[in-house]
Amino acid sequence: MHFPQCPSAALGLLLLAIAVLPYDPAWAQAPCPADHDKLLSALKANVKASGGPANGGFESNEWAAIVARDGTVCAVAFSGPTVDAQWPGSRLVAAEKANTANGLSLANMALSTANLYAGVQPGGPLFGLQATNPVNQAAAYAGDAKTFGSPNDPLIGKPIGGVVVFGGGLALYDGKAIVGGLGVSGDSSCADHNVAWRVRAALGLDKVPAGVNPNRKDAIIYDLDPGGKSASGWGHPLCAGREADIAAELGASVGGSVPK
């Protein structure tokens, strides 16, 4: 095909071609894996302070956030009776955990935020990872605090960025594809992992195809030696409470405890 030499004519043909292309839904904002009400219900049911089971840590109230596959925050909730009944700073941590797990997982390979701890230590193969995706400052500190954790949380519809390298973030899978990420924060990092594991299961988004451990996939791996070295390269430190025992009972961990 011969295109006219006139730049304006060529531009016109290009715009016409674009105009008649079929609409591709993949270009639109990705769908949210679970809405606010579903996230809130699952979170409250799995945090001891709001009537759920023990998770082995401080047993405090928690924040949870979900990002869609495109990295936009699409649901934020807290388990306590008021917005300050859980650590205020954990709202952003939860969103950044969700961003991390989603951003570093693929359709056929999941990485939890807990799996990243060993690799980012000095001398590790992922050292410096935390600095690669800066937090979206404009989104992080915007809006009315009275709406935090509500269906109208100011984070909704915005990419949050951030990379967190300790427990509490999991990728979400619906059995067909990876559909986003979940982050939980407000307790020890090990307890956050346990809560996230339970919440993901409650949402039915735990159809994880594979991970760094062939049996437990993106489970937390407790294999750091006294010198802080991980035998697998994907290890995470033990926390001070009974988190490892709970994780073993849930099937959410490798090592660190023996199921009762």
Coordinates of C-alpha atoms in Angstrom, one line a residue:
M1 CA 0.0 0.0 0.0
H2 CA 1.3 3.5 -0.9
F3 CA 0.7 6.2 1.7
P4 CA 0.5 9.9 0.7
Q5 CA 3.7 11.9 1.3
C6 CA 1.7 14.7 3.0
P7 CA 2.3 14.2 6.8
S8 CA -1.2 15.5 7.6
A9 CA -2.8 12.9 5.2
A10 CA -0.8 10.1 6.8
L11 CA -1.8 11.2 10.3
G12 CA -5.5 11.3 9.1
L13 CA -5.2 7.7 7.9
L14 CA -3.6 6.6 11.2
L15 CA -6.4 8.2 13.3
L16 CA -9.0 6.6 11.1
A17 CA -7.5 3.2 11.5
I18 CA -7.4 3.7 15.3
A19 CA -11.0 4.8 15.3
V20 CA -12.3 1.6 13.6
L21 CA -10.3 -0.8 15.7
P22 CA -12.5 -3.0 17.9
Y23 CA -12.6 -2.0 21.6
D24 CA -10.4 -4.2 23.7
P25 CA -11.7 -4.5 27.3
A26 CA -8.1 -5.4 28.4
W27 CA -7.2 -1.7 27.8
A28 CA -9.7 -0.6 30.5
Q29 CA -9.0 -0.7 34.2
A30 CA -8.7 -4.3 35.4
P31 CA -11.6 -5.7 37.4
C32 CA -11.4 -5.9 41.2
P33 CA -11.0 -9.5 42.4
A34 CA -13.3 -8.7 45.4
D35 CA -15.3 -5.7 46.5
H36 CA -15.1 -3.8 49.8
D37 CA -17.9 -5.7 51.5
K38 CA -16.4 -9.1 50.7
L39 CA -13.0 -8.0 51.8
L40 CA -14.3 -6.5 55.0
S41 CA -16.3 -9.7 55.8
A42 CA -13.4 -12.0 55.2
L43 CA -11.0 -9.8 57.2
K44 CA -13.2 -9.5 60.2
A45 CA -13.9 -13.3 60.2
N46 CA -10.1 -14.0 60.3
V47 CA -8.8 -11.5 62.9
K48 CA -9.0 -12.5 66.5
A49 CA -9.7 -9.0 67.7
S50 CA -12.9 -8.9 65.5
G51 CA -14.1 -12.3 66.5
G52 CA -12.0 -14.6 64.3
P53 CA -9.4 -17.3 65.2
A54 CA -5.9 -16.7 66.6
N55 CA -3.0 -15.9 64.3
G56 CA -0.2 -16.2 66.8
G57 CA 1.0 -12.6 67.0
F58 CA -0.3 -9.6 68.9
E59 CA -3.8 -10.5 67.9
S60 CA -4.5 -6.9 67.0
N61 CA -6.9 -5.5 64.5
E62 CA -5.7 -5.3 60.9
W63 CA -5.9 -3.4 57.6
A64 CA -6.4 -5.2 54.3
A65 CA -6.1 -4.0 50.7
I66 CA -6.6 -5.5 47.3
V67 CA -5.1 -4.3 44.0
A68 CA -6.4 -5.3 40.6
R69 CA -4.0 -6.9 38.1
D70 CA -3.1 -3.5 36.7
G71 CA -1.8 -2.4 40.1
T72 CA -4.7 0.0 41.0
V73 CA -6.0 -0.2 44.5
C74 CA -9.6 -1.4 44.4
A75 CA -10.6 -2.3 47.9
V76 CA -9.5 -1.2 51.4
A77 CA -10.9 -2.3 54.7
F78 CA -10.1 -2.5 58.5
S79 CA -11.3 -5.0 61.0
G80 CA -11.7 -2.8 64.1
P81 CA -14.6 -0.7 65.2
T82 CA -13.0 2.6 64.3
V83 CA -10.4 3.7 61.8
D84 CA -7.7 4.1 64.5
A85 CA -8.4 0.8 66.2
Q86 CA -5.5 -0.7 64.1
W87 CA -2.1 0.9 63.3
P88 CA -2.8 3.9 61.1
G89 CA 0.4 3.4 59.2
S90 CA -0.6 -0.1 58.2
R91 CA -3.2 1.1 55.7
L92 CA -0.4 2.0 53.3
V93 CA 1.7 -1.0 54.2
A94 CA -1.2 -3.3 53.3
A95 CA -1.7 -1.6 50.0
E96 CA 2.0 -1.8 49.2
K97 CA 2.1 -5.5 50.1
A98 CA -0.8 -6.1 47.7
N99 CA 1.1 -4.2 45.0
T100 CA 4.3 -6.2 45.7
A101 CA 2.7 -9.6 45.5
N102 CA 0.7 -8.7 42.4
G103 CA 3.6 -7.0 40.7
L104 CA 6.1 -9.9 41.3
S105 CA 3.8 -12.8 40.5
L106 CA 2.9 -14.3 37.2
A107 CA 0.0 -16.5 35.9
N108 CA 2.2 -19.6 36.5
M109 CA 4.4 -18.5 39.4
A110 CA 3.4 -16.8 42.7
L111 CA 5.7 -14.9 45.1
S112 CA 4.4 -13.8 48.5
T113 CA 6.0 -10.8 50.1
A114 CA 7.4 -13.2 52.7
N115 CA 9.3 -15.0 50.0
L116 CA 11.3 -11.9 49.3
Y117 CA 13.0 -11.3 52.7
A118 CA 16.2 -13.3 52.3
G119 CA 16.9 -12.2 48.7
V120 CA 16.9 -8.5 49.5
Q121 CA 19.4 -8.7 52.4
P122 CA 22.9 -7.2 51.6
G123 CA 24.7 -9.5 49.3
G124 CA 21.5 -11.2 48.2
P125 CA 20.3 -11.5 44.6
L126 CA 17.4 -9.1 45.1
F127 CA 19.3 -6.5 47.2
G128 CA 17.9 -3.0 46.4
L129 CA 14.5 -4.3 45.3
Q130 CA 12.7 -2.0 47.8
A131 CA 13.9 1.0 45.9
T132 CA 12.6 -0.1 42.4
N133 CA 9.0 0.9 42.6
P134 CA 8.6 4.1 44.7
V135 CA 5.3 4.8 46.5
N136 CA 2.9 7.0 44.7
Q137 CA 3.1 10.0 47.1
A138 CA 0.2 11.8 45.5
A139 CA -2.1 8.9 46.2
A140 CA -0.7 7.8 49.5
Y141 CA -1.4 11.0 51.5
A142 CA -4.5 12.3 49.7
G143 CA -8.1 12.5 50.8
D144 CA -10.1 12.7 54.0
A145 CA -9.0 10.3 56.8
K146 CA -12.6 9.8 57.7
T147 CA -13.1 7.8 54.5
F148 CA -10.0 5.6 55.0
G149 CA -11.1 1.9 54.8
S150 CA -14.5 2.7 53.4
P151 CA -15.7 1.9 49.9
N152 CA -14.7 5.5 49.0
D153 CA -11.1 5.2 50.4
P154 CA -9.0 7.8 48.5
L155 CA -6.6 5.1 47.3
I156 CA -9.4 3.4 45.2
G157 CA -8.6 3.6 41.5
K158 CA -5.0 4.7 42.0
P159 CA -1.7 2.8 41.7
I160 CA 0.0 2.9 45.1
G161 CA 3.4 1.5 44.2
G162 CA 5.8 0.4 46.9
V163 CA 7.7 -2.8 47.6
V164 CA 7.4 -4.6 50.9
V165 CA 9.7 -7.6 51.7
F166 CA 8.1 -9.2 54.7
G167 CA 5.0 -11.4 55.3
G168 CA 1.5 -10.3 54.6
G169 CA 1.2 -10.0 50.8
L170 CA -0.2 -12.7 48.5
A171 CA -1.1 -12.8 44.8
L172 CA -4.7 -13.7 44.0
Y173 CA -5.7 -16.5 41.6
D174 CA -9.2 -17.4 40.6
G175 CA -8.4 -20.8 39.0
K176 CA -8.1 -19.3 35.5
A177 CA -5.6 -16.5 35.9
I178 CA -3.8 -14.2 38.3
V179 CA -6.3 -11.4 39.2
G180 CA -4.5 -9.1 41.6
G181 CA -2.9 -9.0 45.0
L182 CA -3.9 -8.9 48.7
G183 CA -2.1 -7.2 51.5
V184 CA -2.7 -7.4 55.2
S185 CA -0.9 -5.3 57.9
G186 CA -1.3 -4.5 61.5
D187 CA 0.3 -7.3 63.5
S188 CA 3.7 -9.0 63.3
S189 CA 4.7 -9.8 59.7
C190 CA 4.3 -13.5 60.4
A191 CA 0.8 -13.1 61.8
D192 CA -0.1 -10.8 58.8
H193 CA 0.9 -13.7 56.5
N194 CA -1.4 -16.0 58.4
V195 CA -4.3 -13.6 58.2
A196 CA -3.7 -13.0 54.5
W197 CA -3.6 -16.7 53.9
R198 CA -7.0 -17.1 55.6
V199 CA -8.6 -14.1 53.9
R200 CA -7.4 -15.3 50.5
A201 CA -9.0 -18.7 51.1
A202 CA -12.2 -17.1 52.3
L203 CA -12.4 -15.0 49.1
G204 CA -11.9 -18.2 47.0
L205 CA -8.8 -16.6 45.3
D206 CA -6.2 -19.2 46.5
K207 CA -5.9 -21.3 43.4
V208 CA -2.2 -20.8 43.3
P209 CA -0.6 -22.7 40.4
A210 CA 3.1 -22.8 41.6
G211 CA 5.6 -21.0 43.8
V212 CA 9.1 -21.2 45.1
N213 CA 8.2 -24.2 47.2
P214 CA 6.8 -27.1 45.2
N215 CA 4.4 -28.3 48.0
R216 CA 3.3 -25.1 49.7
K217 CA 3.8 -22.7 46.7
D218 CA 3.9 -19.1 48.0
A219 CA 3.9 -20.1 51.7
I220 CA 6.2 -18.4 54.2
I221 CA 9.5 -20.3 54.5
Y222 CA 11.1 -20.5 57.9
D223 CA 14.6 -21.7 57.1
L224 CA 17.0 -18.9 58.3
D225 CA 20.0 -20.2 60.2
P226 CA 21.3 -18.4 63.3
G227 CA 23.5 -16.3 61.0
G228 CA 20.4 -15.1 59.0
K229 CA 21.1 -17.3 55.9
S230 CA 18.3 -19.0 54.1
A231 CA 18.8 -22.5 52.9
S232 CA 16.2 -22.1 50.2
G233 CA 17.1 -18.5 49.4
W234 CA 13.4 -17.5 50.0
G235 CA 13.4 -17.6 53.8
H236 CA 11.8 -15.3 56.4
P237 CA 12.6 -14.8 60.1
L238 CA 10.5 -16.4 62.8
C239 CA 8.5 -13.9 64.8
A240 CA 8.2 -13.9 68.6
G241 CA 4.8 -15.5 69.1
R242 CA 3.0 -18.6 67.9
E243 CA 2.7 -17.5 64.3
A244 CA 4.7 -20.4 63.0
D245 CA 2.5 -23.0 64.8
I246 CA -0.6 -21.4 63.3
A247 CA 1.0 -21.3 59.9
A248 CA 1.8 -24.9 60.1
E249 CA -1.7 -25.8 61.0
L250 CA -3.0 -23.7 58.1
G251 CA -0.5 -25.2 55.6
A252 CA 0.8 -21.7 55.1
S253 CA 4.4 -22.3 56.0
V254 CA 7.4 -24.5 55.3
G255 CA 9.6 -25.3 58.3
G256 CA 9.6 -23.5 61.7
S257 CA 7.1 -25.7 63.3
V258 CA 5.5 -29.1 63.3
P259 CA 1.8 -29.4 62.8
K260 CA 0.1 -30.5 66.1

